[in-house]
Coordinates of C-alpha atoms in Angstrom, one line a residue:
X96 CA 57.4 -26.4 21.3
X97 CA 57.6 -24.5 17.9
X98 CA 54.9 -25.2 15.3
X99 CA 56.1 -27.2 12.3
X100 CA 55.5 -25.9 8.8
X101 CA 53.3 -28.5 7.3
X102 CA 52.5 -26.6 4.1
X103 CA 54.7 -28.8 2.0
X104 CA 52.6 -31.8 3.1
X105 CA 49.2 -30.2 2.7
X106 CA 49.1 -28.6 -0.7
X107 CA 45.8 -27.1 -1.7
X108 CA 43.7 -28.8 -4.4
X109 CA 41.3 -27.0 -6.7
X110 CA 37.9 -28.6 -6.7
X111 CA 34.6 -27.8 -8.4
X112 CA 31.2 -27.5 -6.8
X113 CA 28.9 -30.4 -7.1
X114 CA 25.4 -29.4 -8.0
X115 CA 22.5 -31.6 -6.8
X116 CA 20.0 -30.7 -9.6
X117 CA 17.0 -32.2 -7.8
X118 CA 17.9 -30.2 -4.7
X119 CA 18.3 -27.1 -6.9
X120 CA 14.9 -27.6 -8.5
X121 CA 13.3 -28.0 -5.1
X122 CA 15.0 -24.7 -4.1
X123 CA 13.6 -23.0 -7.1
X124 CA 10.1 -24.3 -6.6
X125 CA 9.9 -23.4 -2.9
X126 CA 11.9 -20.2 -2.6
X127 CA 12.6 -18.6 -6.0
X128 CA 9.4 -19.0 -8.0
X129 CA 5.9 -18.3 -6.6
X130 CA 4.3 -21.2 -8.6
X131 CA 5.1 -24.0 -11.1
X132 CA 3.2 -22.0 -13.6
X133 CA 6.2 -19.8 -14.3
X134 CA 7.7 -22.6 -16.4
X135 CA 5.7 -21.4 -19.4
X136 CA 6.8 -17.8 -18.8
X137 CA 10.4 -18.9 -18.9
X138 CA 9.9 -20.9 -22.1
X139 CA 8.1 -17.9 -23.7
X140 CA 10.9 -15.6 -22.5
X141 CA 13.6 -17.7 -24.0
X142 CA 11.7 -17.9 -27.3
X143 CA 11.3 -14.1 -27.4
X144 CA 15.0 -13.5 -26.7
X145 CA 15.9 -15.9 -29.4
X146 CA 13.6 -14.0 -31.8
X147 CA 15.3 -10.7 -30.7
X148 CA 18.7 -12.1 -31.6
X149 CA 17.4 -13.5 -34.9
X150 CA 16.1 -10.0 -35.9
X151 CA 19.6 -8.6 -35.3
X152 CA 20.9 -10.8 -38.1
X153 CA 17.8 -10.8 -40.3
X154 CA 15.8 -7.6 -39.6
X155 CA 13.2 -8.1 -42.2
X156 CA 12.3 -11.7 -41.5
X157 CA 8.8 -12.8 -40.4
X158 CA 9.3 -14.8 -37.2
X159 CA 7.0 -16.1 -34.5
X160 CA 6.4 -18.4 -31.6
X161 CA 4.1 -21.5 -31.7
X162 CA 2.7 -23.3 -28.6
X163 CA 1.3 -26.8 -28.6
X164 CA -0.3 -28.7 -25.8
X165 CA -2.5 -31.8 -26.1
X166 CA -2.4 -33.1 -22.5
X167 CA 0.5 -35.5 -23.2
X168 CA 3.2 -33.0 -24.2
X169 CA 3.8 -29.2 -24.0
X170 CA 5.9 -27.8 -26.8
X171 CA 7.2 -24.3 -27.5
X172 CA 8.7 -23.6 -31.0
X173 CA 10.3 -20.4 -32.1
X174 CA 12.0 -19.1 -35.3
X175 CA 14.8 -17.6 -33.3
X176 CA 18.6 -17.5 -33.6
X177 CA 18.9 -21.2 -32.5
X178 CA 21.9 -22.9 -30.9
X179 CA 25.0 -24.7 -32.2
X180 CA 26.5 -27.8 -30.5
X181 CA 29.0 -25.6 -28.6
X182 CA 26.2 -23.3 -27.5
X183 CA 24.3 -26.3 -26.1
X184 CA 27.2 -27.6 -24.1
X185 CA 28.1 -24.1 -22.9
X186 CA 24.7 -22.6 -22.1
X187 CA 22.2 -25.5 -21.5
X188 CA 24.5 -27.7 -19.5
X189 CA 26.1 -25.1 -17.4
X190 CA 24.0 -23.8 -14.5
X191 CA 23.9 -20.1 -14.1
X192 CA 25.2 -19.1 -17.5
X193 CA 23.1 -17.5 -20.2
X194 CA 23.5 -17.4 -23.9
X195 CA 22.4 -13.8 -23.6
X196 CA 25.8 -13.1 -21.9
X197 CA 27.8 -14.4 -24.8
X198 CA 30.3 -11.9 -26.2
X199 CA 28.9 -12.0 -29.7
X200 CA 25.6 -10.5 -28.5
X201 CA 26.8 -8.6 -25.5
X202 CA 26.2 -5.3 -27.3
X203 CA 22.5 -6.2 -27.6
X204 CA 22.2 -7.0 -23.9
X205 CA 19.4 -4.5 -23.2
X206 CA 17.2 -6.0 -25.8
X207 CA 16.7 -9.3 -23.9
X208 CA 14.3 -10.1 -21.1
X209 CA 16.3 -12.8 -19.5
X210 CA 19.4 -12.1 -17.4
X211 CA 20.3 -15.1 -15.2
X212 CA 20.4 -18.3 -17.3
X213 CA 18.4 -20.5 -14.9
X214 CA 15.0 -20.1 -16.5
X215 CA 15.1 -23.5 -18.3
X216 CA 15.4 -25.2 -14.9
X217 CA 11.9 -24.1 -14.0
X218 CA 10.6 -26.7 -16.5
X219 CA 11.7 -29.4 -14.0
X220 CA 8.9 -28.1 -11.8
X221 CA 6.4 -29.9 -14.1
X222 CA 8.5 -32.4 -16.1
X223 CA 11.3 -34.9 -15.4
X224 CA 12.9 -34.4 -18.9
X225 CA 13.4 -31.5 -21.2
X226 CA 14.0 -32.1 -24.9
X227 CA 15.5 -29.3 -26.9
X228 CA 15.9 -29.5 -30.7
X229 CA 17.7 -26.5 -32.2
X230 CA 19.3 -25.3 -35.4
X231 CA 21.5 -22.1 -35.5
X232 CA 20.6 -19.3 -37.9
X233 CA 24.1 -17.9 -37.7
X234 CA 25.7 -20.6 -39.9
X235 CA 24.3 -21.6 -43.3
X236 CA 23.4 -25.3 -43.5
X237 CA 24.1 -25.7 -39.8
X238 CA 23.2 -29.1 -38.4
X239 CA 20.4 -29.6 -35.9
X240 CA 21.4 -30.3 -32.3
X241 CA 19.4 -32.4 -29.8
X242 CA 19.8 -31.9 -26.1
X243 CA 18.0 -34.0 -23.4
X244 CA 18.2 -32.9 -19.8
X245 CA 16.9 -34.9 -16.9
X246 CA 16.0 -34.0 -13.4
X247 CA 18.7 -36.2 -11.9
X248 CA 21.3 -33.9 -13.4
X249 CA 22.3 -36.0 -16.5
X250 CA 22.0 -34.9 -20.1
X251 CA 22.8 -36.1 -23.6
X252 CA 23.7 -34.2 -26.7
X253 CA 23.8 -35.4 -30.3
X254 CA 24.1 -33.8 -33.7
X255 CA 21.4 -34.5 -36.3
X256 CA 21.1 -33.8 -40.0
X257 CA 19.8 -30.3 -40.9
X258 CA 16.6 -32.0 -42.1
X259 CA 15.7 -32.9 -38.5
X260 CA 14.7 -29.3 -38.2
X261 CA 14.3 -27.7 -41.7
X262 CA 14.2 -24.1 -40.4
X263 CA 16.5 -22.4 -37.9
X264 CA 15.1 -21.9 -34.4
X265 CA 14.4 -24.0 -31.3
X266 CA 11.8 -26.4 -30.2
X267 CA 11.5 -27.2 -26.4
X268 CA 9.3 -30.2 -25.6
X269 CA 8.2 -31.3 -22.1
X270 CA 6.5 -34.6 -21.1
X271 CA 4.6 -33.5 -18.0
X272 CA 4.6 -35.6 -14.8
X273 CA 1.3 -37.0 -13.7
X274 CA 1.2 -34.6 -10.7
X275 CA 1.7 -31.5 -13.0
X276 CA -1.6 -31.8 -14.9
X277 CA -3.0 -28.7 -13.2
X278 CA -0.4 -26.6 -15.1
X279 CA 0.0 -28.5 -18.4
X280 CA -3.6 -29.1 -19.5
X281 CA -4.3 -27.5 -23.0
X282 CA -6.7 -24.9 -21.6
X283 CA -4.4 -24.0 -18.8
X284 CA -1.4 -23.7 -21.1
X285 CA -3.4 -21.3 -23.3
X286 CA -4.6 -19.3 -20.3
X287 CA -1.0 -19.1 -19.0
X288 CA 0.3 -18.0 -22.4
X289 CA -2.4 -15.3 -22.5
X290 CA -1.6 -14.2 -18.9
X291 CA 2.1 -13.9 -19.4
X292 CA 2.3 -13.0 -23.1
X293 CA -0.7 -10.9 -24.1
X294 CA 1.5 -7.8 -24.6
X295 CA 4.4 -9.5 -26.4
X296 CA 5.5 -7.8 -29.6
X297 CA 6.1 -11.1 -31.5
X298 CA 3.2 -13.2 -32.8
X299 CA 2.4 -16.1 -30.5
X300 CA -0.1 -18.8 -31.5
X301 CA -1.5 -21.8 -29.6
X302 CA -2.6 -25.2 -30.9
X303 CA -4.4 -27.7 -28.6
X304 CA -3.9 -30.7 -30.9
X305 CA -7.6 -31.1 -31.9
X306 CA -6.9 -30.2 -35.5
X307 CA -8.6 -26.8 -35.3
X308 CA -7.1 -23.5 -36.3
X309 CA -4.4 -22.1 -34.0
X310 CA -5.6 -19.5 -31.6
X311 CA -3.8 -16.2 -31.3
X312 CA -2.3 -15.6 -27.8
X313 CA -1.6 -11.8 -28.4
X314 CA -3.9 -10.8 -31.2
X315 CA -3.7 -7.1 -30.6
X316 CA -0.9 -4.7 -29.4
X317 CA -1.2 -3.0 -26.0
X318 CA -4.2 -0.7 -25.9
X319 CA -2.0 2.4 -25.4
X320 CA -0.1 1.5 -28.6
X321 CA -3.2 1.5 -30.8
X322 CA -4.8 4.4 -32.7
X323 CA -8.3 5.5 -32.0
X324 CA -10.7 7.8 -34.0
X325 CA -11.2 10.3 -31.2
X326 CA -9.8 11.1 -27.7
X327 CA -13.0 9.9 -26.2
X328 CA -12.8 6.5 -27.9
X329 CA -9.2 6.2 -26.6
X330 CA -10.2 7.1 -23.1
X331 CA -13.1 4.5 -23.2
X332 CA -10.8 1.8 -24.6
X333 CA -8.2 2.4 -21.8
X334 CA -10.9 2.3 -19.1
X335 CA -12.3 -0.9 -20.6
X336 CA -8.9 -2.5 -20.5
X337 CA -8.4 -1.4 -16.9
X338 CA -11.7 -2.9 -16.0
X339 CA -10.8 -6.2 -17.8
X340 CA -7.5 -6.4 -15.9
X341 CA -8.5 -5.3 -12.4
X342 CA -12.2 -6.0 -12.2
X343 CA -13.4 -2.5 -11.4
X344 CA -14.6 0.5 -13.5
X345 CA -11.9 3.2 -13.0
X346 CA -12.9 6.6 -11.8
X347 CA -10.5 7.8 -14.5
X348 CA -7.4 6.5 -16.4
X349 CA -4.1 8.3 -16.5
X350 CA -1.8 7.6 -19.4
X351 CA 1.8 6.9 -18.4
X352 CA 4.6 7.5 -20.9
X353 CA 8.2 7.8 -20.0
X354 CA 10.2 7.7 -23.3
X355 CA 13.6 7.8 -21.4
X356 CA 13.1 4.3 -20.0
X357 CA 10.7 3.0 -22.7
X358 CA 7.8 2.8 -20.3
X359 CA 4.1 3.0 -21.3
X360 CA 0.9 2.1 -19.6
X361 CA -2.0 3.4 -17.6
X362 CA -2.9 4.1 -14.0
X363 CA -6.5 3.3 -13.1
X364 CA -8.0 5.5 -10.3
X365 CA -9.9 3.3 -7.8
X366 CA -13.5 4.3 -7.6
X367 CA -13.7 3.7 -3.8
X368 CA -11.5 4.5 -0.8
X369 CA -9.0 2.0 0.4
X370 CA -7.7 1.5 4.0
X371 CA -4.9 4.0 4.9
X372 CA -1.5 2.7 4.0
X373 CA -2.8 -0.3 2.1
X374 CA -0.8 -0.7 -1.1
X375 CA -2.1 -2.4 -4.2
X376 CA 0.2 -4.4 -6.4
X377 CA 0.7 -3.2 -10.0
X378 CA 1.0 -5.3 -13.2
X379 CA 4.5 -4.7 -14.6
X380 CA 5.6 -6.1 -18.0
X381 CA 9.1 -6.0 -19.2
X382 CA 9.4 -5.9 -23.0
X383 CA 5.9 -7.2 -23.2
X384 CA 6.4 -10.2 -20.8
X385 CA 4.4 -10.0 -17.6
X386 CA 6.8 -9.8 -14.8
X387 CA 4.6 -9.3 -11.7
X388 CA 1.1 -8.6 -10.7
X389 CA 2.1 -7.4 -7.2
X390 CA 4.9 -4.9 -7.9
X391 CA 4.3 -2.4 -5.1
X392 CA 7.7 -0.7 -5.7
X393 CA 6.8 0.9 -9.0
X394 CA 4.9 3.8 -7.2
X395 CA 5.5 5.7 -3.9
X396 CA 3.5 4.7 -0.8
X397 CA 1.1 7.7 -1.0
X398 CA -0.2 6.6 -4.4
X399 CA -2.5 3.8 -3.1
X400 CA -5.4 5.3 -4.9
X401 CA -4.4 3.9 -8.3
X402 CA -3.5 0.5 -9.8
X403 CA -1.1 0.5 -12.8
X404 CA -0.4 -1.6 -15.8
X405 CA 2.9 -0.7 -17.4
X406 CA 5.3 -2.1 -20.0
X407 CA 8.9 -1.1 -19.7
X408 CA 12.1 -1.6 -21.6
X409 CA 14.8 -0.7 -19.0
X410 CA 13.6 -2.0 -15.7
X411 CA 15.7 -4.9 -14.3
X412 CA 13.9 -8.0 -13.0
X413 CA 15.3 -9.9 -10.0
X414 CA 16.5 -13.5 -10.3
X415 CA 13.0 -14.9 -10.1
X416 CA 11.8 -12.4 -12.7
X417 CA 8.8 -11.9 -10.5
X418 CA 9.7 -8.5 -9.0
X419 CA 11.9 -5.5 -9.8
X420 CA 15.5 -4.9 -8.8
X421 CA 15.8 -1.8 -6.7
X422 CA 18.3 0.5 -8.5
X423 CA 18.6 4.0 -9.7
X424 CA 16.5 3.3 -12.8
X425 CA 13.6 2.1 -10.7
X426 CA 13.9 5.1 -8.3
X427 CA 13.8 7.5 -11.3
X428 CA 10.8 5.7 -12.8
X429 CA 9.0 5.9 -9.4
X430 CA 9.7 9.6 -9.2
X431 CA 8.5 10.2 -12.8
X432 CA 5.3 8.2 -12.3
X433 CA 4.6 10.1 -9.1
X434 CA 5.0 13.4 -11.1
X435 CA 2.4 12.1 -13.6
X436 CA -0.1 11.5 -10.8
X437 CA 0.5 15.0 -9.4
X438 CA -0.1 16.4 -12.9
X439 CA -3.3 14.5 -13.2
X440 CA -4.5 15.9 -9.8
X441 CA -3.5 19.4 -10.9
X442 CA -5.4 19.0 -14.2
X443 CA -8.5 17.8 -12.5
X444 CA -8.3 20.7 -10.0
X445 CA -8.0 23.2 -12.8
X446 CA -10.4 21.9 -15.4
X447 CA -12.7 19.2 -14.1
X448 CA -14.2 20.1 -10.7
X449 CA -16.8 17.3 -10.8
X450 CA -14.0 14.7 -11.3
X451 CA -12.0 16.3 -8.5
X452 CA -15.0 16.2 -6.1
X453 CA -15.6 12.5 -6.8
X454 CA -11.9 11.8 -6.4
X455 CA -11.5 13.6 -3.1
X456 CA -14.7 12.0 -1.8
X457 CA -13.1 8.6 -2.2
X458 CA -9.4 9.4 -1.7
X459 CA -9.0 12.5 0.5
X460 CA -6.7 10.5 2.9
X461 CA -4.3 9.7 0.1
X462 CA -4.3 13.3 -1.0
X463 CA -3.7 14.5 2.6
X464 CA -0.7 12.3 2.9
X465 CA 0.7 13.7 -0.3
X466 CA -0.1 17.3 0.6
X467 CA 1.9 17.0 3.9
X468 CA 5.1 16.6 1.9
X469 CA 4.2 18.3 -1.4
X470 CA 3.8 22.1 -1.3
X471 CA 2.3 22.2 -4.8
X472 CA -0.5 19.7 -4.0
X473 CA -1.0 21.6 -0.7
X474 CA -1.5 24.9 -2.5
X475 CA -3.9 23.3 -5.1
X476 CA -6.0 21.1 -2.9
X477 CA -5.9 22.0 0.8
X478 CA -8.9 24.4 0.5
X479 CA -10.9 21.6 -1.1
X480 CA -10.1 18.7 1.3
X481 CA -12.9 17.6 3.6
X482 CA -12.4 17.8 7.4
X483 CA -14.6 17.1 10.4
X484 CA -15.6 20.4 12.0
X485 CA -18.1 22.0 14.3
X486 CA -20.0 22.9 11.2
X487 CA -20.1 19.3 10.1
X488 CA -18.0 17.7 7.4
X489 CA -16.9 20.4 5.0
X490 CA -13.9 21.7 3.1
X491 CA -11.5 24.1 4.8
X492 CA -12.4 26.7 2.2
X493 CA -16.1 26.6 3.2
X494 CA -15.1 26.6 6.9
X495 CA -12.8 29.5 6.6
X496 CA -15.5 31.7 5.1
X497 CA -17.4 31.8 8.4
X498 CA -14.5 31.3 10.8
X499 CA -11.5 33.7 10.5
X500 CA -10.0 32.0 13.6
X501 CA -9.8 28.2 13.2
X502 CA -9.1 26.1 16.3
X503 CA -7.9 22.6 15.9
X504 CA -7.9 19.8 18.5
X505 CA -5.1 17.4 19.0
X506 CA -7.3 14.2 19.3
X507 CA -10.6 12.8 18.2
X508 CA -11.8 12.5 21.8
X509 CA -11.0 16.1 22.6
X510 CA -13.1 17.2 19.6
X511 CA -16.0 15.1 20.6
X512 CA -15.8 16.5 24.1
X513 CA -16.2 20.1 23.0
X514 CA -17.9 20.0 19.5
X515 CA -21.5 20.7 20.5
X516 CA -20.6 23.3 23.1
X517 CA -18.0 25.0 20.9
X518 CA -20.5 25.1 18.1
X519 CA -23.1 26.7 20.3
X520 CA -20.5 29.2 21.5
X521 CA -19.7 30.2 17.9
X522 CA -16.2 28.7 17.9
X523 CA -14.9 27.2 14.8
X524 CA -13.1 23.9 15.7
X525 CA -11.6 21.3 13.4
X526 CA -11.0 17.7 14.5
X527 CA -7.2 17.3 14.2
X528 CA -7.1 13.8 15.7
X529 CA -7.1 12.0 12.3
X530 CA -3.9 11.2 10.4
X531 CA -2.4 14.4 8.8
X532 CA -5.3 16.6 9.7
X533 CA -3.8 18.7 12.5
X534 CA -0.6 19.3 10.5
X535 CA -2.5 20.3 7.4
X536 CA -5.0 22.7 9.2
X537 CA -2.0 24.5 10.7
X538 CA -0.8 25.2 7.1
X539 CA -4.0 26.8 6.0
X540 CA -2.7 30.4 6.5
X541 CA -0.1 29.6 3.8
X542 CA -3.0 29.4 1.4
X543 CA -5.5 31.8 3.1
X544 CA -3.4 34.5 4.8
X545 CA -6.5 36.1 6.3
X546 CA -7.2 33.0 8.4
X547 CA -5.4 32.3 11.7
X548 CA -5.1 28.8 13.2
X549 CA -4.4 27.8 16.8
X550 CA -4.6 24.7 18.9
X551 CA -7.7 24.5 21.0
X552 CA -6.8 25.2 24.6
X553 CA -9.3 24.3 27.4
X554 CA -9.0 27.9 28.7
X555 CA -10.1 29.2 25.2
X556 CA -13.3 27.1 25.5
X557 CA -14.1 28.0 29.1
X558 CA -13.6 31.7 28.3
X559 CA -16.5 31.5 25.9
X560 CA -18.8 30.1 28.6
X561 CA -20.9 32.7 30.4
X562 CA -20.5 33.0 34.1
X563 CA -23.5 32.8 36.4
X564 CA -24.5 35.8 38.4
X565 CA -23.1 36.4 41.8
X566 CA -26.2 35.5 43.7
X567 CA -26.5 32.1 41.9
X568 CA -22.8 31.4 42.5
X569 CA -23.2 32.1 46.3
X570 CA -26.3 29.9 46.5
X571 CA -24.5 27.0 44.9
X572 CA -21.2 27.4 46.8
X573 CA -22.0 24.7 49.4
X574 CA -22.9 22.2 46.7
X575 CA -19.8 23.0 44.6
X576 CA -17.6 22.5 47.7
X577 CA -19.1 19.1 48.2
X578 CA -18.7 18.2 44.5
X579 CA -15.0 19.3 44.5
X580 CA -14.3 17.2 47.6
X581 CA -16.0 14.1 46.0
X582 CA -14.1 14.5 42.7
X583 CA -10.7 15.4 44.2
X584 CA -9.7 11.7 43.7
X585 CA -9.8 12.4 39.9
X586 CA -7.9 15.7 40.2
X587 CA -11.0 17.4 39.0
X588 CA -12.2 20.9 39.8
X589 CA -15.9 21.9 39.5
X590 CA -17.3 25.2 38.2
X591 CA -20.8 26.6 37.4
X592 CA -21.4 28.3 34.1
X593 CA -24.2 28.8 31.5
X594 CA -23.8 27.5 28.0
X595 CA -25.7 26.0 25.1
X596 CA -27.0 23.5 24.4
X597 CA -29.1 23.6 27.6
X598 CA -29.7 19.8 27.2
X599 CA -26.0 19.2 28.2
X600 CA -25.8 19.1 32.0
X601 CA -22.0 19.2 32.3
X602 CA -18.8 19.5 30.3
X603 CA -15.7 17.6 31.3
X604 CA -12.7 19.6 30.1
X605 CA -9.7 17.3 30.1
X606 CA -6.9 16.4 27.8
X607 CA -4.8 13.3 27.2
X608 CA -1.6 15.2 28.1
X609 CA -3.2 16.4 31.3
X610 CA -4.1 12.9 32.3
X611 CA -0.6 11.6 31.5
X612 CA 0.9 14.4 33.6
X613 CA -1.4 13.5 36.5
X614 CA -0.5 9.8 36.2
X615 CA 3.2 10.7 36.3
X616 CA 2.8 12.8 39.3
X617 CA 0.9 10.0 41.0
X618 CA 3.7 7.6 40.3
X619 CA 6.3 10.1 41.7
X620 CA 4.3 10.3 44.9
X621 CA 4.1 6.5 45.2
X622 CA 7.8 6.1 44.5
X623 CA 8.9 8.8 46.9
X624 CA 12.5 8.3 47.9
X625 CA 13.5 5.7 45.3
X626 CA 15.6 6.2 42.2
X627 CA 12.6 6.0 40.0
X628 CA 10.8 8.5 42.2
X629 CA 13.7 10.9 42.0
X630 CA 13.6 10.7 38.2
X631 CA 9.9 11.3 38.1
X632 CA 10.2 14.0 40.7
X633 CA 12.7 15.9 38.5
X634 CA 10.2 15.8 35.7
X635 CA 7.3 16.8 37.9
X636 CA 5.3 19.9 37.0
X637 CA 2.2 21.4 38.5
X638 CA -0.2 18.6 37.5
X639 CA -3.0 20.2 35.4
X640 CA -6.4 19.5 36.7
X641 CA -9.5 18.4 34.8
X642 CA -12.5 20.6 35.1
X643 CA -16.2 19.6 35.4
X644 CA -18.2 22.6 34.2
X645 CA -21.9 22.4 35.3
X646 CA -24.5 24.0 33.1
X647 CA -26.8 26.3 35.1
X648 CA -29.3 26.3 32.2
X649 CA -29.9 22.5 32.6
X650 CA -32.8 21.6 34.8
X651 CA -30.9 18.6 36.3
X652 CA -28.1 20.9 37.4
X653 CA -30.4 23.6 38.8
X654 CA -32.0 20.9 41.0
X655 CA -28.7 19.3 42.0
X656 CA -27.1 22.6 43.3
X657 CA -30.0 23.0 45.7
X658 CA -29.3 19.7 47.5
X659 CA -28.2 20.3 51.1
X660 CA -27.8 16.7 52.2
X661 CA -24.0 16.1 52.0
X662 CA -24.1 12.4 51.0
X663 CA -26.7 13.0 48.3
X664 CA -24.8 16.1 47.0
X665 CA -21.6 14.0 46.6
X666 CA -23.5 11.2 44.9
X667 CA -25.1 13.6 42.4
X668 CA -21.8 15.2 41.6
X669 CA -20.3 11.8 41.0
X670 CA -23.2 10.9 38.7
X671 CA -22.7 14.2 36.7
X672 CA -19.0 13.5 36.4
X673 CA -19.7 10.0 35.2
X674 CA -22.2 11.2 32.6
X675 CA -19.8 13.9 31.3
X676 CA -17.0 11.3 31.1
X677 CA -19.2 9.0 29.0
X678 CA -20.3 11.9 26.7
X679 CA -16.6 12.7 26.1
X680 CA -16.3 9.3 24.4
X681 CA -12.8 8.7 25.7
X682 CA -12.0 5.3 27.3
X683 CA -13.0 5.2 30.9
X684 CA -10.5 4.4 33.6
X685 CA -11.5 1.5 36.0
X686 CA -12.1 4.0 38.8
X687 CA -14.5 6.0 36.6
X688 CA -16.4 2.9 35.6
X689 CA -16.7 2.0 39.3
X690 CA -17.8 5.5 40.2
X691 CA -20.6 5.5 37.6
X692 CA -22.0 2.2 38.8
X693 CA -21.7 3.2 42.5
X694 CA -23.4 6.6 42.0
X695 CA -26.3 5.1 40.1
X696 CA -26.8 2.5 42.8
X697 CA -26.6 5.2 45.6
X698 CA -29.1 7.4 43.8
X699 CA -31.4 4.4 43.4
X700 CA -31.0 3.5 47.0
X701 CA -31.8 7.1 48.1
X702 CA -34.9 7.1 45.9
X703 CA -36.1 3.8 47.5
X704 CA -35.5 5.1 51.0
X705 CA -37.4 8.2 50.2
X706 CA -40.4 6.3 48.9
X707 CA -40.5 4.1 51.9

């Protein structure tokens, strides 16, 4: 049956969205804003933007912002551009539209902090009603306009005589709810005003209703905008400001100045190391208004050794105005600030070795992460970075003076296995098991061409161990055969050498890669004939064997190799293997733990039988 055309009977009807204001406020409070305290920031922001617009039509006027809170009301009054009745209907009663987007001030768009036109709604986080009294400065003798908005979505507007507000501007009054006292007490309002507005360029004052003199909210300009009698006085003032903001005494302060985007501020170098990869939030102000205390995105990840306070003109806030919008401008700012940090490191390396030493002591990991990707930093600082070596913790520059061939391990456990013996053999080994270290050590010849770098190979180490004489080797042959048979379950060979220190009875030469290869070979054998076994078999190589190297200089070994009782010889070999495995500081496999316990018990039982 053909379908009938019913379009004539079902004409589309245009409808408008219905906004549940209470639901929207709940959405704001739980998902957009981090805390109800932002209501005061939004009120201050609207007042600042109104003053900015007022200055556009009256550049020489003296205008300001006045806060009042006495516990029963919170009031914010400004001498800004004000609103007409049409403005009130259009911009206060329409969700999502902002007066800053009006055509008549569109050309001044970049001068305003606000961008989204929803800031006034944040007041419903602490009050059920918002009262706005405004008078426009654009029209001489303009009447005053009163707007009352309520949390249920209703509002009223009425026009009042000009005498209701003698001067142009806007007054916003909130009557706080009982449960909002935490955010609307006089002391808290003043503290919030200081928190958000301490760097605002317009004068802001606060009155607590007690009849005393109004307190300034932002009595001084930003510290980097002030003049100082000497460079030292400026440096001390910036450090004191950093300590006041962040609670620590900076190792140094780095001035940040990017005229292209109107950004100024400081970076405070942390005096102590921070965990690798941990990123601190930075305080970002936009046109003087505090935007965020946790803006990680302002600096690259490697710059976790500083915390910044910046004030910018051109960065875009997100809808909540609590973080930054990721765009080309932010990316350019991040790159430029990173370059400022590089320049500070270069300056310290060139002219202040004491500062550089203290900086590297605390933040060598951050510098290593930077040097991996930054050739300039690599050339400047690689020789001065500390590494764990067979000569102790020292810089590569110091290490390369005594070791023209530098060997580097691939893991921490490998370094710990060989460090003492390699040092006694005169080998220069660097622990490459820590983040970035192996990669950086391999780049040392780029800076010091006379030095060669190679990965440590077990054969390199064993080649530096002295062989025993032929007669000693023959005398120990029977014991070595018993030891090899006992340790075959671990794919471990046994050899007899002499090396220092004599206190070390044995050295277990093994690597993580070798253990993985042996595990894979074992799986292939167990899965012989199956699909998985065929796959592993195709990958199978000659499985590398571990090597237990016994030290003929050690009294315990000299005694052990004379044992002619097969059972006791096997037990002593197992005990030497277990001791060497523990000294390697790598995790023990269950079979190795069991062997250590069994060999100890067998030796104890043998001693008891002998005594009896």
